[in-house]
Structure formats: C-alpha cells, structure tokens
Amino acid sequence: MFLEEAIKKRRSIRTYTTKPLTLAALSQLLFAAQGITTEHNGYALRSAPSAGAVYPFDIYVIVNNVENVRQGIYRYHVDDHALELIKSGDFRAQSSDACLGQETVRRGAVTFLW
Ligand SMILES: Cc1cc2nc3c(=O)[nH]c(=O)nc-3n(C[C@H](O)[C@H](O)[C@H](O)COP(=O)(O)O)c2cc1C
C-alpha cells in the first residue's frame, strides 16, 4: 500500500483482538516510536524527530497481554532497546481509571505512556 493510501484509509480503532501481542511486535512499535536509527556528530538520532535532538521524555509501557512478558509497568531504554520492569502487576483498572474510565485502555494488550 502506498503511504498516501494508508493515510487516507487510517482510522482510530477501539476494539482489539484478545490474542496476546508478540514481543517482536512490541519491539517493532517501540522502535518506530523512539528507536535509534543512526549516529550523527555524536548524537544518537531516533525514528521520531525532536527539537534540538534532545528527546526530552521517556516511554513507559503498561503490559497487559504480551506473549512471554509478565504483566506490569516497564520503562523503555532507548540506548539498548530494552524494557526494564518497574512494577509487576495488573494495572488495567488503574490505567483505565486514569484515562477517565475509557474501556478501550483496559482492553488493549499494551498502553504506551510518554
Ligand atoms: C492528542 C490526542 C488524544 C486523543 N485521545 C483519545 C482518547 O483519550 N481516547 C480515544 O478513544 N481517542 C483519542 N484520540 C483519538 C481521537 O478521538 C480521534 O483521532 C478522532 O476522533 C478522529 O478519528 P480518527 O482518528 O478515526 O480519524 C486522541 C487523539 C489525539 C490526537
């Protein structure tokens, strides 16, 4: 599919399969969000732009349903493309409550926090 066609056809969706997300798919999403793509003049440049290449935020992932990954809150370490477990547990209810009770947040395999 051409990019233009993908842009025209895209819509937000709020219903998901209950099948677990694969770790490979989560890895791909994290790379697309903030992965390091090249080094330039001493800067590790990433897949998404940032003013002054300072990338002034972190990504956390709430894992609800990912193959072979324990439920919990993880921090994404960009430098080594790795997840660090911050707190294990089921955070579906809390994360949904924090998003004004949106059910869609409870049902997702993962929730990304910036
Ligand atoms: C900054 C931002 C925040 C959003 N927050 C939510 C949200 O909390 N819940 C939700 O269901 N959709 C959210 N959306 C998606 C919008 O509701 C959606 O993009 C809009 O209705 C247009 O529909 P479309 O994405 O299908 O074209 C958000 C979109 C943006 C850009």
mmCIF file of C-alpha atoms and ligand atoms in Angstrom:
data_model
loop_
_atom_site.group_PDB
_atom_site.id
_atom_site.type_symbol
_atom_site.label_atom_id
_atom_site.label_comp_id
_atom_site.label_asym_id
_atom_site.label_seq_id
_atom_site.Cartn_x
_atom_site.Cartn_y
_atom_site.Cartn_z
ATOM 1 C CA MET A 1 0.000 0.000 0.000
ATOM 2 C CA PHE A 2 1.303 3.479 -0.802
ATOM 3 C CA LEU A 3 1.741 5.913 2.080
ATOM 4 C CA GLU A 4 -0.940 8.243 0.690
ATOM 5 C CA GLU A 5 -3.434 5.420 0.571
ATOM 6 C CA ALA A 6 -2.548 4.333 4.118
ATOM 7 C CA ILE A 7 -3.057 7.901 5.363
ATOM 8 C CA LYS A 8 -6.421 8.141 3.624
ATOM 9 C CA LYS A 9 -7.621 4.801 4.973
ATOM 10 C CA ARG A 10 -6.399 5.087 8.554
ATOM 11 C CA ARG A 11 -8.920 5.390 11.421
ATOM 12 C CA SER A 12 -8.574 5.093 15.166
ATOM 13 C CA ILE A 13 -9.867 1.751 16.379
ATOM 14 C CA ARG A 14 -11.037 0.934 19.879
ATOM 15 C CA THR A 15 -11.810 -2.765 19.724
ATOM 16 C CA TYR A 16 -8.983 -5.265 19.794
ATOM 17 C CA THR A 17 -8.384 -8.956 19.474
ATOM 18 C CA THR A 18 -7.821 -10.740 22.773
ATOM 19 C CA LYS A 19 -4.818 -12.543 21.249
ATOM 20 C CA PRO A 20 -1.577 -11.620 23.013
ATOM 21 C CA LEU A 21 0.731 -9.178 21.267
ATOM 22 C CA THR A 22 4.019 -10.812 20.328
ATOM 23 C CA LEU A 23 7.208 -9.475 21.862
ATOM 24 C CA ALA A 24 8.502 -8.927 18.309
ATOM 25 C CA ALA A 25 5.514 -6.679 17.550
ATOM 26 C CA LEU A 26 6.020 -4.688 20.758
ATOM 27 C CA SER A 27 9.709 -4.342 19.901
ATOM 28 C CA GLN A 28 8.781 -3.025 16.443
ATOM 29 C CA LEU A 29 6.333 -0.484 17.915
ATOM 30 C CA LEU A 30 8.917 0.791 20.394
ATOM 31 C CA PHE A 31 11.488 1.089 17.628
ATOM 32 C CA ALA A 32 9.008 3.027 15.497
ATOM 33 C CA ALA A 33 8.222 5.304 18.457
ATOM 34 C CA GLN A 34 11.759 6.132 19.608
ATOM 35 C CA GLY A 35 14.303 3.693 18.210
ATOM 36 C CA ILE A 36 17.845 4.833 17.418
ATOM 37 C CA THR A 37 18.264 4.881 13.655
ATOM 38 C CA THR A 38 21.709 6.428 13.198
ATOM 39 C CA GLU A 39 24.616 8.231 14.900
ATOM 40 C CA HIS A 40 25.466 11.707 13.600
ATOM 41 C CA ASN A 41 28.070 14.111 15.056
ATOM 42 C CA GLY A 42 27.940 12.305 18.377
ATOM 43 C CA TYR A 43 24.148 12.306 18.529
ATOM 44 C CA ALA A 44 22.079 9.136 18.557
ATOM 45 C CA LEU A 45 19.231 10.113 16.257
ATOM 46 C CA ARG A 46 15.872 8.436 16.546
ATOM 47 C CA SER A 47 12.913 7.323 14.446
ATOM 48 C CA ALA A 48 10.831 10.340 15.577
ATOM 49 C CA PRO A 49 12.042 13.956 15.395
ATOM 50 C CA SER A 50 12.819 16.151 18.405
ATOM 51 C CA ALA A 51 13.702 19.857 18.618
ATOM 52 C CA GLY A 52 17.478 20.053 19.079
ATOM 53 C CA ALA A 53 17.613 16.249 19.215
ATOM 54 C CA VAL A 54 17.140 16.395 22.990
ATOM 55 C CA TYR A 55 14.276 13.852 23.155
ATOM 56 C CA PRO A 56 13.034 15.251 26.476
ATOM 57 C CA PHE A 57 10.771 12.383 27.569
ATOM 58 C CA ASP A 58 10.715 8.701 28.393
ATOM 59 C CA ILE A 59 8.401 5.947 27.245
ATOM 60 C CA TYR A 60 6.750 3.641 29.728
ATOM 61 C CA VAL A 61 4.706 0.630 28.685
ATOM 62 C CA ILE A 62 1.927 -0.984 30.665
ATOM 63 C CA VAL A 63 1.974 -4.599 29.574
ATOM 64 C CA ASN A 64 -1.427 -6.260 29.825
ATOM 65 C CA ASN A 65 -1.219 -9.086 27.325
ATOM 66 C CA VAL A 66 2.121 -9.733 25.625
ATOM 67 C CA GLU A 67 3.437 -13.203 24.863
ATOM 68 C CA ASN A 68 6.025 -14.372 27.426
ATOM 69 C CA VAL A 69 6.125 -10.970 29.171
ATOM 70 C CA ARG A 70 4.939 -10.543 32.732
ATOM 71 C CA GLN A 71 2.119 -8.005 33.311
ATOM 72 C CA GLY A 72 3.424 -4.745 34.730
ATOM 73 C CA ILE A 73 4.839 -1.299 34.090
ATOM 74 C CA TYR A 74 8.069 -1.124 32.105
ATOM 75 C CA ARG A 75 10.441 1.643 31.148
ATOM 76 C CA TYR A 76 11.819 1.607 27.613
ATOM 77 C CA HIS A 77 15.584 2.148 27.453
ATOM 78 C CA VAL A 78 16.281 3.623 24.061
ATOM 79 C CA ASP A 79 20.080 3.132 24.154
ATOM 80 C CA ASP A 80 19.939 -0.642 24.391
ATOM 81 C CA HIS A 81 16.389 -1.088 23.023
ATOM 82 C CA ALA A 82 15.360 -2.857 26.222
ATOM 83 C CA LEU A 83 12.485 -2.897 28.668
ATOM 84 C CA GLU A 84 13.081 -2.578 32.418
ATOM 85 C CA LEU A 85 10.367 -3.870 34.737
ATOM 86 C CA ILE A 86 9.419 -1.042 37.119
ATOM 87 C CA LYS A 87 6.473 -2.689 38.855
ATOM 88 C CA SER A 88 4.818 -6.013 38.162
ATOM 89 C CA GLY A 89 1.068 -6.473 38.408
ATOM 90 C CA ASP A 90 -2.232 -5.965 36.636
ATOM 91 C CA PHE A 91 -2.702 -2.226 36.021
ATOM 92 C CA ARG A 92 -5.651 -2.429 33.621
ATOM 93 C CA ALA A 93 -8.214 -0.961 36.028
ATOM 94 C CA GLN A 94 -5.905 1.798 37.258
ATOM 95 C CA SER A 95 -4.780 2.831 33.785
ATOM 96 C CA SER A 96 -8.373 2.871 32.532
ATOM 97 C CA ASP A 97 -9.442 4.957 35.554
ATOM 98 C CA ALA A 98 -6.562 7.359 34.895
ATOM 99 C CA CYS A 99 -7.934 7.821 31.342
ATOM 100 C CA LEU A 100 -11.400 8.879 32.501
ATOM 101 C CA GLY A 101 -12.640 5.296 32.663
ATOM 102 C CA GLN A 102 -12.095 4.507 28.977
ATOM 103 C CA GLU A 103 -12.730 0.791 28.492
ATOM 104 C CA THR A 104 -10.507 0.736 25.466
ATOM 105 C CA VAL A 105 -7.485 1.364 27.698
ATOM 106 C CA ARG A 106 -8.425 -1.627 29.846
ATOM 107 C CA ARG A 107 -8.762 -3.894 26.809
ATOM 108 C CA GLY A 108 -5.546 -3.049 24.984
ATOM 109 C CA ALA A 109 -2.651 -5.502 25.002
ATOM 110 C CA VAL A 110 -0.365 -2.622 25.978
ATOM 111 C CA THR A 111 -0.636 1.044 26.870
ATOM 112 C CA PHE A 112 2.172 3.453 25.976
ATOM 113 C CA LEU A 113 2.873 6.369 28.320
ATOM 114 C CA TRP A 114 5.035 9.302 27.285
HETATM 115 C C1 LIG B 1 -3.828 14.087 21.350
HETATM 116 C C2 LIG B 1 -4.909 13.073 21.070
HETATM 117 C C3 LIG B 1 -5.537 12.479 22.127
HETATM 118 C C4 LIG B 1 -6.518 11.503 21.914
HETATM 119 N N1 LIG B 1 -7.120 10.905 22.972
HETATM 120 C C5 LIG B 1 -8.020 9.924 22.768
HETATM 121 C C6 LIG B 1 -8.603 9.234 23.871
HETATM 122 O O1 LIG B 1 -8.300 9.524 25.039
HETATM 123 N N2 LIG B 1 -9.490 8.249 23.615
HETATM 124 C C7 LIG B 1 -9.834 7.906 22.354
HETATM 125 O O2 LIG B 1 -10.654 6.989 22.194
HETATM 126 N N3 LIG B 1 -9.306 8.541 21.272
HETATM 127 C C8 LIG B 1 -8.428 9.537 21.455
HETATM 128 N N4 LIG B 1 -7.877 10.192 20.381
HETATM 129 C C9 LIG B 1 -8.309 9.829 19.024
HETATM 130 C C10 LIG B 1 -9.333 10.832 18.502
HETATM 131 O O3 LIG B 1 -10.535 10.733 19.219
HETATM 132 C C11 LIG B 1 -9.559 10.511 17.024
HETATM 133 O O4 LIG B 1 -8.324 10.677 16.346
HETATM 134 C C12 LIG B 1 -10.623 11.404 16.403
HETATM 135 O O5 LIG B 1 -11.905 11.042 16.868
HETATM 136 C C13 LIG B 1 -10.628 11.291 14.892
HETATM 137 O O6 LIG B 1 -10.918 9.973 14.489
HETATM 138 P P1 LIG B 1 -9.903 9.121 13.603
HETATM 139 O O7 LIG B 1 -8.565 9.002 14.333
HETATM 140 O O8 LIG B 1 -10.578 7.766 13.420
HETATM 141 O O9 LIG B 1 -9.733 9.828 12.293
HETATM 142 C C14 LIG B 1 -6.892 11.151 20.588
HETATM 143 C C15 LIG B 1 -6.242 11.787 19.531
HETATM 144 C C16 LIG B 1 -5.253 12.715 19.760
HETATM 145 C C17 LIG B 1 -4.558 13.362 18.587
#
